PDB file of C-alpha atoms in Angstrom:
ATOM      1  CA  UNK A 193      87.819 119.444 122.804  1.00 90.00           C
ATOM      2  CA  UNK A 194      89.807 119.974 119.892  1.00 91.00           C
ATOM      3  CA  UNK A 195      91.334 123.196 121.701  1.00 90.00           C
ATOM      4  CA  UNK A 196      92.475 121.589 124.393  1.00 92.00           C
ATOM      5  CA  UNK A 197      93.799 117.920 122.948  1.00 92.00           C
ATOM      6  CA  UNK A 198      97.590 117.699 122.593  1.00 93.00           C
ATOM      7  CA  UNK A 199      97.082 115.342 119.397  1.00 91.00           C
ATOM      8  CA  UNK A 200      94.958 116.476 116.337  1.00 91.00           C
ATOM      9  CA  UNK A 201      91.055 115.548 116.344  1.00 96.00           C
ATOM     10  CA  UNK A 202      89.282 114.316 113.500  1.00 96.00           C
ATOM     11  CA  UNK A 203      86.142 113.598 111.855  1.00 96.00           C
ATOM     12  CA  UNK A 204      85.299 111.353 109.300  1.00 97.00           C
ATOM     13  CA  UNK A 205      83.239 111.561 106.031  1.00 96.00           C
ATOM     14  CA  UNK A 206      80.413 109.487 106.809  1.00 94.00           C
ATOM     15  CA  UNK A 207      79.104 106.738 103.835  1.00 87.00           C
ATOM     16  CA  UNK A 208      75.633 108.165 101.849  1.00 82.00           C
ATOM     17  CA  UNK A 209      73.998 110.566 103.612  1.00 84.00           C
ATOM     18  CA  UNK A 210      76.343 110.674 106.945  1.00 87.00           C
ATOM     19  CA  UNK A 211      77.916 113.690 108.187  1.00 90.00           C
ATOM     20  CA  UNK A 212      80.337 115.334 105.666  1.00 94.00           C
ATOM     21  CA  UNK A 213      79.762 113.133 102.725  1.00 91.00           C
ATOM     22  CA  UNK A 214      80.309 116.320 100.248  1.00 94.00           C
ATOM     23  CA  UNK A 215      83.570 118.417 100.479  1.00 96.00           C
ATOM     24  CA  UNK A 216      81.252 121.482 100.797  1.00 96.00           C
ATOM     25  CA  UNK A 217      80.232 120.135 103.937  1.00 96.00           C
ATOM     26  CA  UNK A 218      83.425 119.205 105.445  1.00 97.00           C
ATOM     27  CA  UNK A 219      84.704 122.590 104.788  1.00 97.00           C
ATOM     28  CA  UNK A 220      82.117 124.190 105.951  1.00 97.00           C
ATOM     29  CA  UNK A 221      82.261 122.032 109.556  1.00 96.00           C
ATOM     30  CA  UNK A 222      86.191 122.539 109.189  1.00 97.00           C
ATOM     31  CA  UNK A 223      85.903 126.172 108.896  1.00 96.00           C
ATOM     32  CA  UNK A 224      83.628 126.466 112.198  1.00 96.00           C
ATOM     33  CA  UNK A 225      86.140 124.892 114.068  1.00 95.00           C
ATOM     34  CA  UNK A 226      89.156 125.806 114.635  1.00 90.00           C
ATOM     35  CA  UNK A 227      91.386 123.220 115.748  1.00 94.00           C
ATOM     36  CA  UNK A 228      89.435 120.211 113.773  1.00 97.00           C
ATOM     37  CA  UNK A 229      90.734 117.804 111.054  1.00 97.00           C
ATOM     38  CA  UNK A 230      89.527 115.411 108.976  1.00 97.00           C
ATOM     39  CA  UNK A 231      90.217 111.388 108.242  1.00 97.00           C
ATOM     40  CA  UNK A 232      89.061 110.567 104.710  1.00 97.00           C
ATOM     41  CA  UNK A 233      87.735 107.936 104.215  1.00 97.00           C
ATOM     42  CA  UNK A 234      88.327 107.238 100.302  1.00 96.00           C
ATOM     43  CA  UNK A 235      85.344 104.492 100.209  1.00 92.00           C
ATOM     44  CA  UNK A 236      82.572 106.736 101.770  1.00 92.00           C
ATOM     45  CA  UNK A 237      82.841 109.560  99.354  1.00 88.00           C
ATOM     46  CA  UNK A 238      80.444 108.510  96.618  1.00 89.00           C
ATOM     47  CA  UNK A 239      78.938 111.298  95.852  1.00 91.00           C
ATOM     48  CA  UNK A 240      82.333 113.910  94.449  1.00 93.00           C
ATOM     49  CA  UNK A 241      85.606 112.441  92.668  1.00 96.00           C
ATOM     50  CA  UNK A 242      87.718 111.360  95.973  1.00 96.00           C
ATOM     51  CA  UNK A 243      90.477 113.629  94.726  1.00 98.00           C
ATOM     52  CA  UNK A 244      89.176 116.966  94.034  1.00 98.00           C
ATOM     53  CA  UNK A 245      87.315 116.259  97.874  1.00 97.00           C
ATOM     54  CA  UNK A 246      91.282 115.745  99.335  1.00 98.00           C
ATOM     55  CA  UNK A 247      92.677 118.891  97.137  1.00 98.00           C
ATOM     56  CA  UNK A 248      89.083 120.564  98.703  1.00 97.00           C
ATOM     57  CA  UNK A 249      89.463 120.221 102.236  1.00 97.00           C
ATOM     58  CA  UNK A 250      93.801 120.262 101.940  1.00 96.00           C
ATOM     59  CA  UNK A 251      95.778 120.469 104.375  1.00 96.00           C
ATOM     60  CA  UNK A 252      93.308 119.667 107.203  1.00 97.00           C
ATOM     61  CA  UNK A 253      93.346 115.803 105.763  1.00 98.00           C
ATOM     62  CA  UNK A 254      95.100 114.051 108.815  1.00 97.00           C
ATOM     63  CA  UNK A 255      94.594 110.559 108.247  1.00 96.00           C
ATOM     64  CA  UNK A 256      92.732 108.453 105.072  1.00 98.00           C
ATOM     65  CA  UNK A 257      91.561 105.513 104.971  1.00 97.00           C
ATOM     66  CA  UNK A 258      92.426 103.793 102.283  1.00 97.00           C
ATOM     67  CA  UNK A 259      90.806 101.054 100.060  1.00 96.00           C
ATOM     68  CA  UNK A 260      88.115 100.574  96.946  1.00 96.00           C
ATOM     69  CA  UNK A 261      84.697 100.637  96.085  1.00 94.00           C
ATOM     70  CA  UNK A 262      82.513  99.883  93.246  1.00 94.00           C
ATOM     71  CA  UNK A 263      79.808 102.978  91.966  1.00 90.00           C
ATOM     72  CA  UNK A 264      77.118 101.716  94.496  1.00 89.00           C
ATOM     73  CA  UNK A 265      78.765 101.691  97.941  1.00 87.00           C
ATOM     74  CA  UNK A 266      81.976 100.686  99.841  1.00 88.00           C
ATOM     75  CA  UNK A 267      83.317  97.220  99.215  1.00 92.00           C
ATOM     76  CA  UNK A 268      86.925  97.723 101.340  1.00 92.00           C
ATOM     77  CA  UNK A 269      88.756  96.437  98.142  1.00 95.00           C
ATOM     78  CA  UNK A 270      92.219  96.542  97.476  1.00 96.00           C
ATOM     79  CA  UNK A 271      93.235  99.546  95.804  1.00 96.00           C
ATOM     80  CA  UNK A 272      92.826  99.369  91.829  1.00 94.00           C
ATOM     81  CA  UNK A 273      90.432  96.711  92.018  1.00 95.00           C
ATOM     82  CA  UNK A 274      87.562  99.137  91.679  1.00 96.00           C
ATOM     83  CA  UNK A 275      86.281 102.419  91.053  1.00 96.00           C
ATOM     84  CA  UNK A 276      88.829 104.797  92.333  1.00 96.00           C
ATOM     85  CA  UNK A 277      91.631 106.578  90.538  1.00 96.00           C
ATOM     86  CA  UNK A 278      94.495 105.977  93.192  1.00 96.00           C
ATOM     87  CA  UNK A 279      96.837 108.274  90.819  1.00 94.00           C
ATOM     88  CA  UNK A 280      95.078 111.106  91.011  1.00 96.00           C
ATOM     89  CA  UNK A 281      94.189 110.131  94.804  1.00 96.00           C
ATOM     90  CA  UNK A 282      97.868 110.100  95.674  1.00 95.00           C
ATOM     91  CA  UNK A 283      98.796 113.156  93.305  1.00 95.00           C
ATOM     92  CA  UNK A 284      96.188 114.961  95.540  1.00 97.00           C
ATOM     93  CA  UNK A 285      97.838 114.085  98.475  1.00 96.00           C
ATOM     94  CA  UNK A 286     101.025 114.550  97.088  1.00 94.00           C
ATOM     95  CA  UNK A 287      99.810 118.435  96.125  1.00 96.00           C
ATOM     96  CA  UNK A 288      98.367 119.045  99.701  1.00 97.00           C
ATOM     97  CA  UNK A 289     101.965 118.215 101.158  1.00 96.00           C
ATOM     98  CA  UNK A 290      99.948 115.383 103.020  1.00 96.00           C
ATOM     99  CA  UNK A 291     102.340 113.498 105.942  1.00 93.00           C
ATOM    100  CA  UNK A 292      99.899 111.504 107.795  1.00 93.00           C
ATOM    101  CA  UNK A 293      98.807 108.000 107.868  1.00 92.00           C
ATOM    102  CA  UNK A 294      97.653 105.772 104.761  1.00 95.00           C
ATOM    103  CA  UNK A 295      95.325 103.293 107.168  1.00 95.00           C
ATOM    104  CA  UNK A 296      94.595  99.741 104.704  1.00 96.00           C
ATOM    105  CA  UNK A 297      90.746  99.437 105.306  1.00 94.00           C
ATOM    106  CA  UNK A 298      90.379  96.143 103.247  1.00 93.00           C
ATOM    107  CA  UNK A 299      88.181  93.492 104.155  1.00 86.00           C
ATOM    108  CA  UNK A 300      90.738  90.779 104.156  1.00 87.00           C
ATOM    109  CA  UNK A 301      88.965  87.954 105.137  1.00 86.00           C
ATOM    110  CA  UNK A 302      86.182  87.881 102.549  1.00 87.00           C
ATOM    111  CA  UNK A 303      88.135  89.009  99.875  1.00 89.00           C
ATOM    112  CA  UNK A 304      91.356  86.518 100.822  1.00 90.00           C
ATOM    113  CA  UNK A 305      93.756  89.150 100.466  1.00 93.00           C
ATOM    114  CA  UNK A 306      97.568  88.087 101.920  1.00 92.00           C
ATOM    115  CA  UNK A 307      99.892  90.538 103.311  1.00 92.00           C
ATOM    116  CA  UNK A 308     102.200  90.280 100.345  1.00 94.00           C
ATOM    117  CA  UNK A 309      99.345  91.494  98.104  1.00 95.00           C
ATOM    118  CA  UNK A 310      98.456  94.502 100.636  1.00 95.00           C
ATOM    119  CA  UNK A 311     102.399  95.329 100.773  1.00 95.00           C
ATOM    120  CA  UNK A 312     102.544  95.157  96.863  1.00 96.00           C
ATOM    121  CA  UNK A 313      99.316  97.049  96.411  1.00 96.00           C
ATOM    122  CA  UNK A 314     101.318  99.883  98.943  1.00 95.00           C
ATOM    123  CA  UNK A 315     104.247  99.864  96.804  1.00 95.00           C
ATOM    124  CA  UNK A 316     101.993 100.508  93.707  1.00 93.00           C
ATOM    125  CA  UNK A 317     100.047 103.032  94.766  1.00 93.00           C
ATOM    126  CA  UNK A 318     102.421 105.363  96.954  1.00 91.00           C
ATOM    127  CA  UNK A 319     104.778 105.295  93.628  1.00 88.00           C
ATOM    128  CA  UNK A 320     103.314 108.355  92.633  1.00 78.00           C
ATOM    129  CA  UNK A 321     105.042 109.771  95.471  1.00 74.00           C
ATOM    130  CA  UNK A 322     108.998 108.386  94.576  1.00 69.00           C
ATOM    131  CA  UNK A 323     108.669 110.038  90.848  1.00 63.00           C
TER     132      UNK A 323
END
């Protein structure tokens, strides 16, 4: 599939013990194929610091999916209201020349976020990336 699709195909780290929860892992599914890429999903990667798994796998990160998480499990926070460096997250990005999407997974509903704290949470977080 991935030889043969004019867009990029990727997989995503699974949560606990899902497919390609450890950067060994995804590189080692990345390296068997080809043509494959990965989204990241920064919540489901509990068990290695978020960065060092982006600067890991590099330049096949084609999409992330971006929110927080406590030390248990994913919570689909806002950025910097949990666990996660988002500095270092971005500077690994940043260092992996990274182009792609940053896709807000936030559970707005439950946690009553508005779009002018998601857009002000964006600005925050991606001004690693205007220094």
């Amino acid at each position: 599939m991935c030889d043969f699709s004019p867009i990029p195909v990727c997989v995503e780290n699974m949560v606990k013990d899902g497919l390609l929860n450890v950067s060994d892992e995804a590189c080692e599914v990345l390296n068997a194929v080809k043509n494959l890429y990965m989204t990241v999903d920064l919540n489901h990667a509990l068990y290695e610091n978020v960065a060092n798994y982006i600067r890991k796998v590099g330049p096949r990160v084609k999409n992330v999916h971006v929110s927080d998480r406590d030390e248990i499990t994913e919570r689909h926070w806002l950025p910097k209201k949990g666990i996660l460096d988002f500095n270092d997250i971005m500077l690994a990005l940043q260092e992996i020349n990274y182009t792609g999407a940053l896709t807000y997974e936030v559970s707005v509903r439950s946690n009553g976020y508005t779009v002018e704290q998601i857009k002000q949470n964006y600005d925050e977080i991606t001004s690693v990336f205007n220094k």
